[in-house]
PDB file of C-alpha atoms in Angstrom:
ATOM      1  CA  MET A  40      -2.897 -18.740  22.473  1.00  0.00           C
ATOM      2  CA  LYS A  41      -3.616 -15.034  22.855  1.00  0.00           C
ATOM      3  CA  PHE A  42      -6.306 -13.301  20.841  1.00  0.00           C
ATOM      4  CA  TRP A  43      -7.918  -9.869  20.708  1.00  0.00           C
ATOM      5  CA  VAL A  44     -11.566  -8.906  21.104  1.00  0.00           C
ATOM      6  CA  GLY A  45     -12.122  -5.494  19.504  1.00  0.00           C
ATOM      7  CA  VAL A  46     -15.182  -3.291  19.968  1.00  0.00           C
ATOM      8  CA  THR A  47     -16.916  -2.242  16.772  1.00  0.00           C
ATOM      9  CA  ASP A  48     -20.068  -0.625  15.429  1.00  0.00           C
ATOM     10  CA  LYS A  49     -23.060  -2.740  14.404  1.00  0.00           C
ATOM     11  CA  ASP A  50     -23.480  -0.780  11.161  1.00  0.00           C
ATOM     12  CA  TRP A  51     -19.887  -1.671  10.204  1.00  0.00           C
ATOM     13  CA  PHE A  52     -20.519  -5.333  11.010  1.00  0.00           C
ATOM     14  CA  ASP A  53     -23.876  -5.506   9.209  1.00  0.00           C
ATOM     15  CA  PHE A  54     -22.463  -3.850   6.077  1.00  0.00           C
ATOM     16  CA  LEU A  55     -19.565  -6.304   5.820  1.00  0.00           C
ATOM     17  CA  SER A  56     -21.574  -9.348   6.870  1.00  0.00           C
ATOM     18  CA  ALA A  57     -23.869  -8.766   3.901  1.00  0.00           C
ATOM     19  CA  ARG A  58     -20.869  -8.724   1.530  1.00  0.00           C
ATOM     20  CA  GLN A  59     -18.620 -11.466   2.990  1.00  0.00           C
ATOM     21  CA  PRO A  60     -15.295  -9.923   1.798  1.00  0.00           C
ATOM     22  CA  ASP A  61     -11.949 -11.728   1.850  1.00  0.00           C
ATOM     23  CA  GLU A  62     -10.377  -8.993   3.995  1.00  0.00           C
ATOM     24  CA  VAL A  63     -11.465  -5.968   6.024  1.00  0.00           C
ATOM     25  CA  ASN A  64     -10.010  -2.757   7.363  1.00  0.00           C
ATOM     26  CA  PHE A  65     -10.901  -2.458  11.058  1.00  0.00           C
ATOM     27  CA  TRP A  66     -10.248   1.279  11.119  1.00  0.00           C
ATOM     28  CA  GLN A  67     -10.081   3.655  14.059  1.00  0.00           C
ATOM     29  CA  PRO A  68      -9.901   7.469  14.319  1.00  0.00           C
ATOM     30  CA  SER A  69      -6.769   7.220  16.469  1.00  0.00           C
ATOM     31  CA  ALA A  70      -3.323   6.584  15.002  1.00  0.00           C
ATOM     32  CA  LYS A  71      -2.361   4.767  18.208  1.00  0.00           C
ATOM     33  CA  PRO A  72      -2.263   0.935  17.940  1.00  0.00           C
ATOM     34  CA  LEU A  73      -4.983  -0.912  19.826  1.00  0.00           C
ATOM     35  CA  THR A  74      -2.366  -2.982  21.642  1.00  0.00           C
ATOM     36  CA  ARG A  75       1.255  -3.968  21.163  1.00  0.00           C
ATOM     37  CA  ALA A  76       0.276  -7.613  21.632  1.00  0.00           C
ATOM     38  CA  LEU A  77      -1.077  -7.912  18.078  1.00  0.00           C
ATOM     39  CA  VAL A  78       1.286  -9.697  15.690  1.00  0.00           C
ATOM     40  CA  PRO A  79       0.499 -11.121  12.234  1.00  0.00           C
ATOM     41  CA  GLY A  80      -1.698 -14.182  12.613  1.00  0.00           C
ATOM     42  CA  THR A  81      -3.339 -13.177  15.897  1.00  0.00           C
ATOM     43  CA  PRO A  82      -7.077 -13.960  15.916  1.00  0.00           C
ATOM     44  CA  PHE A  83      -9.036 -10.703  16.133  1.00  0.00           C
ATOM     45  CA  LEU A  84     -12.677 -11.018  17.199  1.00  0.00           C
ATOM     46  CA  PHE A  85     -15.503  -8.499  16.789  1.00  0.00           C
ATOM     47  CA  LYS A  86     -17.562  -7.431  19.823  1.00  0.00           C
ATOM     48  CA  LEU A  87     -20.445  -5.043  19.129  1.00  0.00           C
ATOM     49  CA  HIS A  88     -20.964  -1.816  21.028  1.00  0.00           C
ATOM     50  CA  SER A  89     -23.369  -2.027  23.958  1.00  0.00           C
ATOM     51  CA  PRO A  90     -26.251  -2.818  24.185  1.00  0.00           C
ATOM     52  CA  HIS A  91     -25.315  -5.587  21.716  1.00  0.00           C
ATOM     53  CA  ASN A  92     -22.955  -7.351  24.113  1.00  0.00           C
ATOM     54  CA  TYR A  93     -21.960 -10.224  21.868  1.00  0.00           C
ATOM     55  CA  VAL A  94     -18.942 -11.524  19.984  1.00  0.00           C
ATOM     56  CA  VAL A  95     -20.194 -11.740  16.405  1.00  0.00           C
ATOM     57  CA  GLY A  96     -17.276 -12.670  14.170  1.00  0.00           C
ATOM     58  CA  GLY A  97     -13.624 -11.961  13.562  1.00  0.00           C
ATOM     59  CA  GLY A  98     -10.601 -12.358  11.338  1.00  0.00           C
ATOM     60  CA  PHE A  99      -6.836 -12.724  11.523  1.00  0.00           C
ATOM     61  CA  PHE A 100      -4.538  -9.768  12.077  1.00  0.00           C
ATOM     62  CA  VAL A 101      -2.116  -8.863   9.297  1.00  0.00           C
ATOM     63  CA  ARG A 102      -0.790  -5.369   9.970  1.00  0.00           C
ATOM     64  CA  PHE A 103      -1.479  -2.103  11.760  1.00  0.00           C
ATOM     65  CA  THR A 104      -0.621   0.975   9.766  1.00  0.00           C
ATOM     66  CA  VAL A 105      -1.548   4.652   9.629  1.00  0.00           C
ATOM     67  CA  LEU A 106      -2.967   5.973   6.358  1.00  0.00           C
ATOM     68  CA  PRO A 107      -4.740   9.037   5.021  1.00  0.00           C
ATOM     69  CA  VAL A 108      -8.461   8.341   4.680  1.00  0.00           C
ATOM     70  CA  SER A 109      -8.201   8.673   0.891  1.00  0.00           C
ATOM     71  CA  VAL A 110      -5.482   6.015   0.685  1.00  0.00           C
ATOM     72  CA  ALA A 111      -7.349   3.669   3.036  1.00  0.00           C
ATOM     73  CA  TRP A 112     -10.369   4.022   0.777  1.00  0.00           C
ATOM     74  CA  ALA A 113      -8.312   3.464  -2.383  1.00  0.00           C
ATOM     75  CA  ALA A 114      -6.789   0.309  -0.885  1.00  0.00           C
ATOM     76  CA  PHE A 115      -9.901  -1.268   0.637  1.00  0.00           C
ATOM     77  CA  GLY A 116     -12.979   0.419  -0.823  1.00  0.00           C
ATOM     78  CA  ASP A 117     -16.167  -0.995   0.679  1.00  0.00           C
ATOM     79  CA  ARG A 118     -14.087  -3.428   2.736  1.00  0.00           C
ATOM     80  CA  ASN A 119     -13.767  -0.431   5.070  1.00  0.00           C
ATOM     81  CA  GLY A 120     -17.370  -1.193   6.009  1.00  0.00           C
ATOM     82  CA  ALA A 121     -18.818   1.820   4.202  1.00  0.00           C
ATOM     83  CA  GLY A 122     -20.536   2.360   0.880  1.00  0.00           C
ATOM     84  CA  GLY A 123     -18.347   5.279  -0.150  1.00  0.00           C
ATOM     85  CA  GLN A 124     -15.572   7.545   1.063  1.00  0.00           C
ATOM     86  CA  ALA A 125     -18.125  10.149   2.157  1.00  0.00           C
ATOM     87  CA  GLN A 126     -19.856   7.583   4.367  1.00  0.00           C
ATOM     88  CA  LEU A 127     -16.503   6.493   5.809  1.00  0.00           C
ATOM     89  CA  LEU A 128     -15.690  10.125   6.630  1.00  0.00           C
ATOM     90  CA  ALA A 129     -19.093  10.577   8.272  1.00  0.00           C
ATOM     91  CA  ARG A 130     -18.522   7.555  10.503  1.00  0.00           C
ATOM     92  CA  LEU A 131     -15.055   8.760  11.433  1.00  0.00           C
ATOM     93  CA  GLN A 132     -16.392  12.210  12.295  1.00  0.00           C
ATOM     94  CA  LYS A 133     -19.055  10.661  14.512  1.00  0.00           C
ATOM     95  CA  LEU A 134     -16.429   8.793  16.526  1.00  0.00           C
ATOM     96  CA  ALA A 135     -13.744  11.488  16.516  1.00  0.00           C
ATOM     97  CA  ARG A 136     -16.273  14.263  17.267  1.00  0.00           C
ATOM     98  CA  THR A 137     -14.148  16.619  15.189  1.00  0.00           C
ATOM     99  CA  GLY A 138     -13.837  17.444  11.526  1.00  0.00           C
ATOM    100  CA  VAL A 139     -12.133  14.682   9.521  1.00  0.00           C
ATOM    101  CA  THR A 140     -10.896  15.277   5.978  1.00  0.00           C
ATOM    102  CA  SER A 141      -9.798  12.822   3.291  1.00  0.00           C
ATOM    103  CA  GLY A 142      -6.189  13.677   4.126  1.00  0.00           C
ATOM    104  CA  ALA A 143      -6.564  12.897   7.833  1.00  0.00           C
ATOM    105  CA  ALA A 144      -4.468  10.017   9.179  1.00  0.00           C
ATOM    106  CA  ILE A 145      -6.378   7.092  10.671  1.00  0.00           C
ATOM    107  CA  GLY A 146      -5.343   3.803  12.237  1.00  0.00           C
ATOM    108  CA  CYS A 147      -5.923   0.733  10.070  1.00  0.00           C
ATOM    109  CA  ASN A 148      -5.999  -2.812  11.431  1.00  0.00           C
ATOM    110  CA  ILE A 149      -5.862  -5.049   8.370  1.00  0.00           C
ATOM    111  CA  LEU A 150      -7.572  -8.401   8.844  1.00  0.00           C
ATOM    112  CA  THR A 151      -7.736 -11.363   6.494  1.00  0.00           C
ATOM    113  CA  GLU A 152     -10.110 -14.340   6.274  1.00  0.00           C
ATOM    114  CA  PRO A 153     -12.908 -12.548   8.147  1.00  0.00           C
ATOM    115  CA  PHE A 154     -15.970 -14.463   9.284  1.00  0.00           C
ATOM    116  CA  PHE A 155     -19.382 -13.132  10.292  1.00  0.00           C
ATOM    117  CA  LEU A 156     -21.698 -15.133  12.518  1.00  0.00           C
ATOM    118  CA  ASP A 157     -25.446 -15.352  12.037  1.00  0.00           C
ATOM    119  CA  GLU A 158     -27.301 -13.678  14.885  1.00  0.00           C
ATOM    120  CA  THR A 159     -28.411 -17.053  16.250  1.00  0.00           C
ATOM    121  CA  ASP A 160     -24.723 -17.935  16.688  1.00  0.00           C
ATOM    122  CA  TRP A 161     -23.625 -14.742  18.440  1.00  0.00           C
ATOM    123  CA  ILE A 162     -21.661 -15.428  21.611  1.00  0.00           C
ATOM    124  CA  PRO A 163     -22.387 -13.548  24.860  1.00  0.00           C
ATOM    125  CA  ILE A 164     -19.359 -11.631  26.123  1.00  0.00           C
ATOM    126  CA  PRO A 165     -17.297 -13.277  28.895  1.00  0.00           C
ATOM    127  CA  GLU A 166     -18.282 -12.540  32.470  1.00  0.00           C
ATOM    128  CA  ASP A 167     -15.052 -10.624  33.074  1.00  0.00           C
ATOM    129  CA  TRP A 168     -15.758  -8.073  30.306  1.00  0.00           C
ATOM    130  CA  ALA A 169     -15.832  -4.645  31.975  1.00  0.00           C
ATOM    131  CA  ALA A 170     -18.464  -2.117  30.924  1.00  0.00           C
ATOM    132  CA  ASN A 171     -15.824   0.628  30.594  1.00  0.00           C
ATOM    133  CA  ILE A 172     -13.785  -1.168  27.903  1.00  0.00           C
ATOM    134  CA  VAL A 173     -13.752   1.136  24.877  1.00  0.00           C
ATOM    135  CA  ARG A 174     -11.310  -0.366  22.371  1.00  0.00           C
ATOM    136  CA  GLY A 175     -10.952  -4.034  23.254  1.00  0.00           C
ATOM    137  CA  LYS A 176      -9.230  -6.632  25.382  1.00  0.00           C
ATOM    138  CA  THR A 177      -6.661  -9.422  25.059  1.00  0.00           C
ATOM    139  CA  TYR A 178      -7.711 -12.933  26.047  1.00  0.00           C
ATOM    140  CA  ASP A 179      -5.598 -16.073  26.440  1.00  0.00           C
ATOM    141  CA  THR A 180      -6.716 -19.663  25.941  1.00  0.00           C
ATOM    142  CA  ALA A 181      -4.475 -20.570  28.882  1.00  0.00           C
ATOM    143  CA  GLU A 182      -7.018 -18.802  31.119  1.00  0.00           C
ATOM    144  CA  ALA A 183     -10.591 -19.884  31.845  1.00  0.00           C
ATOM    145  CA  HIS A 184     -12.521 -17.040  30.183  1.00  0.00           C
ATOM    146  CA  GLY A 185     -10.290 -17.044  27.111  1.00  0.00           C
ATOM    147  CA  ALA A 186     -10.455 -20.826  26.744  1.00  0.00           C
ATOM    148  CA  ALA A 187     -14.246 -20.841  27.011  1.00  0.00           C
ATOM    149  CA  LEU A 188     -14.676 -18.048  24.452  1.00  0.00           C
ATOM    150  CA  TRP A 189     -12.272 -19.593  21.967  1.00  0.00           C
ATOM    151  CA  ALA A 190     -13.974 -22.990  22.294  1.00  0.00           C
ATOM    152  CA  GLU A 191     -17.235 -21.322  21.231  1.00  0.00           C
ATOM    153  CA  ILE A 192     -15.506 -19.594  18.309  1.00  0.00           C
ATOM    154  CA  ASP A 193     -13.780 -22.806  17.222  1.00  0.00           C
ATOM    155  CA  ARG A 194     -17.062 -24.722  17.243  1.00  0.00           C
ATOM    156  CA  ARG A 195     -18.747 -22.101  15.074  1.00  0.00           C
ATOM    157  CA  LEU A 196     -15.867 -21.937  12.599  1.00  0.00           C
ATOM    158  CA  VAL A 197     -16.259 -25.650  11.986  1.00  0.00           C
ATOM    159  CA  ALA A 198     -20.038 -25.314  11.698  1.00  0.00           C
ATOM    160  CA  ILE A 199     -19.881 -22.530   9.091  1.00  0.00           C
ATOM    161  CA  LYS A 200     -17.134 -24.394   7.209  1.00  0.00           C
ATOM    162  CA  VAL A 201     -14.493 -21.699   7.257  1.00  0.00           C
ATOM    163  CA  PRO A 202     -11.552 -22.985   5.143  1.00  0.00           C
ATOM    164  CA  ASP A 203      -8.507 -24.243   7.007  1.00  0.00           C
ATOM    165  CA  ALA A 204      -6.828 -21.022   8.020  1.00  0.00           C
ATOM    166  CA  ALA A 205      -3.248 -20.382   6.926  1.00  0.00           C
ATOM    167  CA  TRP A 206      -2.439 -19.480  10.520  1.00  0.00           C
ATOM    168  CA  GLN A 207      -2.688 -23.169  11.480  1.00  0.00           C
ATOM    169  CA  ALA A 208      -0.147 -25.833  10.535  1.00  0.00           C
ATOM    170  CA  GLU A 209      -0.147 -29.297  12.095  1.00  0.00           C
ATOM    171  CA  GLY A 210      -2.297 -27.981  14.907  1.00  0.00           C
ATOM    172  CA  TYR A 211      -0.067 -25.046  15.786  1.00  0.00           C
ATOM    173  CA  PRO A 212      -0.721 -21.399  14.949  1.00  0.00           C
ATOM    174  CA  LEU A 213       1.655 -19.446  12.747  1.00  0.00           C
ATOM    175  CA  TYR A 214       2.639 -15.912  13.668  1.00  0.00           C
ATOM    176  CA  GLY A 215       4.742 -13.074  12.271  1.00  0.00           C
ATOM    177  CA  ALA A 216       6.610 -13.596   9.004  1.00  0.00           C
ATOM    178  CA  ASP A 217       5.577 -17.271   8.861  1.00  0.00           C
ATOM    179  CA  TYR A 218       1.926 -16.259   8.896  1.00  0.00           C
ATOM    180  CA  LEU A 219       2.400 -13.654   6.161  1.00  0.00           C
ATOM    181  CA  ALA A 220       4.159 -16.256   3.994  1.00  0.00           C
ATOM    182  CA  HIS A 221       1.140 -18.586   4.132  1.00  0.00           C
ATOM    183  CA  ALA A 222      -1.931 -16.401   4.697  1.00  0.00           C
ATOM    184  CA  ARG A 223      -4.554 -15.787   2.033  1.00  0.00           C
ATOM    185  CA  LEU A 224      -3.899 -12.077   1.710  1.00  0.00           C
ATOM    186  CA  GLY A 225      -6.300  -9.842  -0.175  1.00  0.00           C
ATOM    187  CA  GLN A 226      -5.458  -7.071  -2.611  1.00  0.00           C
ATOM    188  CA  GLY A 227      -5.725  -4.349   0.020  1.00  0.00           C
ATOM    189  CA  ALA A 228      -3.384  -6.138   2.420  1.00  0.00           C
ATOM    190  CA  PHE A 229      -0.942  -6.708  -0.446  1.00  0.00           C
ATOM    191  CA  ARG A 230      -0.945  -3.017  -1.298  1.00  0.00           C
ATOM    192  CA  ILE A 231      -0.296  -1.941   2.288  1.00  0.00           C
ATOM    193  CA  LEU A 232       2.357  -4.568   3.018  1.00  0.00           C
ATOM    194  CA  VAL A 233       4.252  -3.608  -0.134  1.00  0.00           C
ATOM    195  CA  THR A 234       3.866   0.097   0.638  1.00  0.00           C
ATOM    196  CA  ASP A 235       5.277  -0.314   4.137  1.00  0.00           C
ATOM    197  CA  ALA A 236       8.046  -2.726   3.058  1.00  0.00           C
ATOM    198  CA  TYR A 237       9.313  -0.082   0.621  1.00  0.00           C
ATOM    199  CA  ARG A 238       9.068   2.579   3.341  1.00  0.00           C
ATOM    200  CA  ARG A 239       6.456   4.446   1.296  1.00  0.00           C
ATOM    201  CA  ARG A 240       8.900   5.326  -1.475  1.00  0.00           C
ATOM    202  CA  CYS A 241       8.926   4.329  -5.142  1.00  0.00           C
ATOM    203  CA  ALA A 242      11.429   1.532  -5.783  1.00  0.00           C
ATOM    204  CA  ILE A 243      12.751   3.323  -8.890  1.00  0.00           C
ATOM    205  CA  THR A 244      12.451   7.064  -8.218  1.00  0.00           C
ATOM    206  CA  GLN A 245      12.088   7.234  -4.404  1.00  0.00           C
ATOM    207  CA  GLU A 246       8.997   9.406  -4.903  1.00  0.00           C
ATOM    208  CA  ARG A 247       7.250   9.801  -1.512  1.00  0.00           C
ATOM    209  CA  THR A 248       3.871  11.293  -2.461  1.00  0.00           C
ATOM    210  CA  LEU A 249       1.743   8.452  -1.115  1.00  0.00           C
ATOM    211  CA  PRO A 250      -1.381   8.924  -3.287  1.00  0.00           C
ATOM    212  CA  ALA A 251       0.877   8.681  -6.365  1.00  0.00           C
ATOM    213  CA  LEU A 252       2.345   5.306  -5.341  1.00  0.00           C
ATOM    214  CA  GLU A 253       0.903   1.904  -6.235  1.00  0.00           C
ATOM    215  CA  ALA A 254       1.777  -1.688  -5.415  1.00  0.00           C
ATOM    216  CA  ALA A 255       2.553  -3.527  -8.649  1.00  0.00           C
ATOM    217  CA  HIS A 256       2.444  -7.305  -8.972  1.00  0.00           C
ATOM    218  CA  ILE A 257       5.589  -8.600 -10.648  1.00  0.00           C
ATOM    219  CA  LYS A 258       3.813 -11.783 -11.749  1.00  0.00           C
ATOM    220  CA  ALA A 259       0.307 -10.641 -12.573  1.00  0.00           C
ATOM    221  CA  TYR A 260      -2.440 -11.577 -10.137  1.00  0.00           C
ATOM    222  CA  SER A 261      -4.548 -12.678 -13.123  1.00  0.00           C
ATOM    223  CA  GLU A 262      -1.784 -15.169 -13.948  1.00  0.00           C
ATOM    224  CA  SER A 263      -1.771 -16.678 -10.444  1.00  0.00           C
ATOM    225  CA  GLY A 264       0.796 -14.259  -9.077  1.00  0.00           C
ATOM    226  CA  PRO A 265       0.489 -14.314  -5.267  1.00  0.00           C
ATOM    227  CA  ASN A 266      -0.325 -11.390  -2.995  1.00  0.00           C
ATOM    228  CA  ARG A 267       3.080 -11.584  -1.317  1.00  0.00           C
ATOM    229  CA  VAL A 268       5.559  -8.759  -0.818  1.00  0.00           C
ATOM    230  CA  CYS A 269       8.256 -10.631  -2.787  1.00  0.00           C
ATOM    231  CA  ASN A 270       5.896 -10.459  -5.773  1.00  0.00           C
ATOM    232  CA  GLY A 271       5.490  -6.713  -5.436  1.00  0.00           C
ATOM    233  CA  LEU A 272       7.149  -3.427  -6.290  1.00  0.00           C
ATOM    234  CA  LEU A 273       6.068  -0.026  -5.021  1.00  0.00           C
ATOM    235  CA  LEU A 274       6.019   2.205  -8.087  1.00  0.00           C
ATOM    236  CA  ARG A 275       4.925   5.668  -9.068  1.00  0.00           C
ATOM    237  CA  SER A 276       1.575   5.246 -10.826  1.00  0.00           C
ATOM    238  CA  ASP A 277       2.868   5.989 -14.347  1.00  0.00           C
ATOM    239  CA  LEU A 278       5.732   3.516 -13.914  1.00  0.00           C
ATOM    240  CA  HIS A 279       3.250   0.948 -12.625  1.00  0.00           C
ATOM    241  CA  ARG A 280       1.239   1.234 -15.827  1.00  0.00           C
ATOM    242  CA  LEU A 281       4.367   0.932 -17.973  1.00  0.00           C
ATOM    243  CA  PHE A 282       5.501  -2.079 -15.917  1.00  0.00           C
ATOM    244  CA  ASP A 283       2.146  -3.824 -16.328  1.00  0.00           C
ATOM    245  CA  VAL A 284       2.165  -3.476 -20.128  1.00  0.00           C
ATOM    246  CA  GLY A 285       5.833  -4.395 -20.518  1.00  0.00           C
ATOM    247  CA  TYR A 286       7.561  -1.115 -21.341  1.00  0.00           C
ATOM    248  CA  VAL A 287       9.562  -1.312 -18.097  1.00  0.00           C
ATOM    249  CA  THR A 288      10.948  -4.303 -16.212  1.00  0.00           C
ATOM    250  CA  VAL A 289      13.505  -5.174 -13.550  1.00  0.00           C
ATOM    251  CA  THR A 290      16.370  -7.550 -14.275  1.00  0.00           C
ATOM    252  CA  SER A 291      17.576 -10.440 -12.133  1.00  0.00           C
ATOM    253  CA  GLY A 292      20.291  -8.079 -10.918  1.00  0.00           C
ATOM    254  CA  LEU A 293      17.586  -5.649  -9.741  1.00  0.00           C
ATOM    255  CA  LYS A 294      18.359  -3.062 -12.395  1.00  0.00           C
ATOM    256  CA  VAL A 295      15.756  -1.087 -14.311  1.00  0.00           C
ATOM    257  CA  GLU A 296      15.313  -1.903 -17.987  1.00  0.00           C
ATOM    258  CA  VAL A 297      13.273   0.379 -20.231  1.00  0.00           C
ATOM    259  CA  SER A 298      12.004  -0.843 -23.600  1.00  0.00           C
ATOM    260  CA  LYS A 299      13.232   0.859 -26.764  1.00  0.00           C
ATOM    261  CA  ARG A 300       9.669   0.640 -28.018  1.00  0.00           C
ATOM    262  CA  ILE A 301       8.635   3.657 -25.940  1.00  0.00           C
ATOM    263  CA  LYS A 302      10.691   5.876 -28.233  1.00  0.00           C
ATOM    264  CA  GLU A 303       9.758   3.924 -31.367  1.00  0.00           C
ATOM    265  CA  GLU A 304       6.030   4.022 -30.717  1.00  0.00           C
ATOM    266  CA  PHE A 305       5.605   7.346 -28.931  1.00  0.00           C
ATOM    267  CA  GLU A 306       8.656   9.376 -30.015  1.00  0.00           C
ATOM    268  CA  ASN A 307       9.208  10.224 -26.393  1.00  0.00           C
ATOM    269  CA  GLY A 308      10.329   8.663 -23.131  1.00  0.00           C
ATOM    270  CA  ARG A 309      13.238  10.810 -21.958  1.00  0.00           C
ATOM    271  CA  GLU A 310      11.777  10.832 -18.434  1.00  0.00           C
ATOM    272  CA  TYR A 311      11.960   7.030 -18.331  1.00  0.00           C
ATOM    273  CA  TYR A 312      15.186   6.329 -20.201  1.00  0.00           C
ATOM    274  CA  ARG A 313      17.151   8.178 -17.531  1.00  0.00           C
ATOM    275  CA  TYR A 314      16.411   5.267 -15.197  1.00  0.00           C
ATOM    276  CA  HIS A 315      17.542   2.603 -17.689  1.00  0.00           C
ATOM    277  CA  GLY A 316      20.375   0.499 -16.283  1.00  0.00           C
ATOM    278  CA  ARG A 317      20.122   1.952 -12.778  1.00  0.00           C
ATOM    279  CA  SER A 318      19.870  -0.263  -9.735  1.00  0.00           C
ATOM    280  CA  LEU A 319      16.616  -0.016  -7.836  1.00  0.00           C
ATOM    281  CA  GLU A 320      17.002   2.971  -5.533  1.00  0.00           C
ATOM    282  CA  ASN A 321      14.811   1.564  -2.773  1.00  0.00           C
ATOM    283  CA  LEU A 322      14.358  -2.043  -1.608  1.00  0.00           C
ATOM    284  CA  PRO A 323      12.800  -3.681   1.467  1.00  0.00           C
ATOM    285  CA  ALA A 324      15.138  -4.136   4.411  1.00  0.00           C
ATOM    286  CA  ALA A 325      14.104  -7.787   4.835  1.00  0.00           C
ATOM    287  CA  THR A 326      15.689 -10.046   2.207  1.00  0.00           C
ATOM    288  CA  ARG A 327      12.599 -12.285   2.074  1.00  0.00           C
ATOM    289  CA  GLU A 328      10.508  -9.280   0.977  1.00  0.00           C
ATOM    290  CA  ARG A 329      12.727  -8.303  -1.955  1.00  0.00           C
ATOM    291  CA  PRO A 330      11.653  -9.149  -5.511  1.00  0.00           C
ATOM    292  CA  SER A 331      11.695 -12.902  -6.120  1.00  0.00           C
ATOM    293  CA  PRO A 332      13.965 -14.051  -8.978  1.00  0.00           C
ATOM    294  CA  GLU A 333      11.191 -16.443 -10.055  1.00  0.00           C
ATOM    295  CA  PHE A 334       8.661 -13.654 -10.493  1.00  0.00           C
ATOM    296  CA  ILE A 335      11.196 -11.308 -12.110  1.00  0.00           C
ATOM    297  CA  GLU A 336      12.030 -13.979 -14.694  1.00  0.00           C
ATOM    298  CA  TRP A 337       8.333 -14.415 -15.416  1.00  0.00           C
ATOM    299  CA  HIS A 338       7.921 -10.679 -16.056  1.00  0.00           C
ATOM    300  CA  ASN A 339      11.067 -10.570 -18.206  1.00  0.00           C
ATOM    301  CA  GLN A 340       9.890 -13.495 -20.343  1.00  0.00           C
ATOM    302  CA  LYS A 341       6.121 -13.016 -20.456  1.00  0.00           C
ATOM    303  CA  VAL A 342       5.527  -9.258 -20.257  1.00  0.00           C
ATOM    304  CA  PHE A 343       8.563  -7.135 -21.162  1.00  0.00           C
ATOM    305  CA  VAL A 344       8.496  -6.131 -24.829  1.00  0.00           C
ATOM    306  CA  GLY A 345      12.249  -5.495 -25.186  1.00  0.00           C
TER     307      GLY A 345
END
């Protein structure tokens, strides 16, 4: 099994370790992926900057994407490892050594099920770790150093009682689409996966202004709706609000239906009625990521006000 050891800042680690979130954004100033070897489900370990030459925790890779700082903050908040967007910008500027604005594009490595080791459990870096490594390194359990490091990680995961990870089934790791179908994804990962599946365009209007787009749950998260792409729609923010309260829905035939109650209650709605009866303009390319009939039926029956 291959896994990644990524270099990170101790302040980032300490901030998140104190909060124990269900997901993290391992951000980077560069929009270039850390490595092409990362696929969903790959274990991603944290190694602190020198002089703290230890592996101190990790998570499981979900997706690499490039986002404006403001959108990364909106999606992940303090799970970016910072107490506010201003602090995130300050940390980015320190690493980039140039001015970074809220509209600047940064690389985002989305990780789920993160774990943070107590200092007494930190693992010394492998002997083959080179001092000039800046971003990270791939290891393989088929090789001596990788096998030894992973054995130490595995022992600590059992000791700290990390729940059985979704990446493992009958002793074998899941990767790619299989991992995403089973992983315990957080709200931030859900938002980004839906955003990318819909190619950053509103499903109804094809609006492309990213800060105006939101990932809507078809079956509400509060009603046990899963954080899976097939339970999501990328919608312009006003349409998202109307969808959540039942003034707009999507039929089993993937057509937009707008409630007559918008006009009855607000004496308005021309902007929305023009979409009534239209097929969704934009859908994910992968069939498995398109809206699930089960979740659409739930929204039609439980939320839409007719």
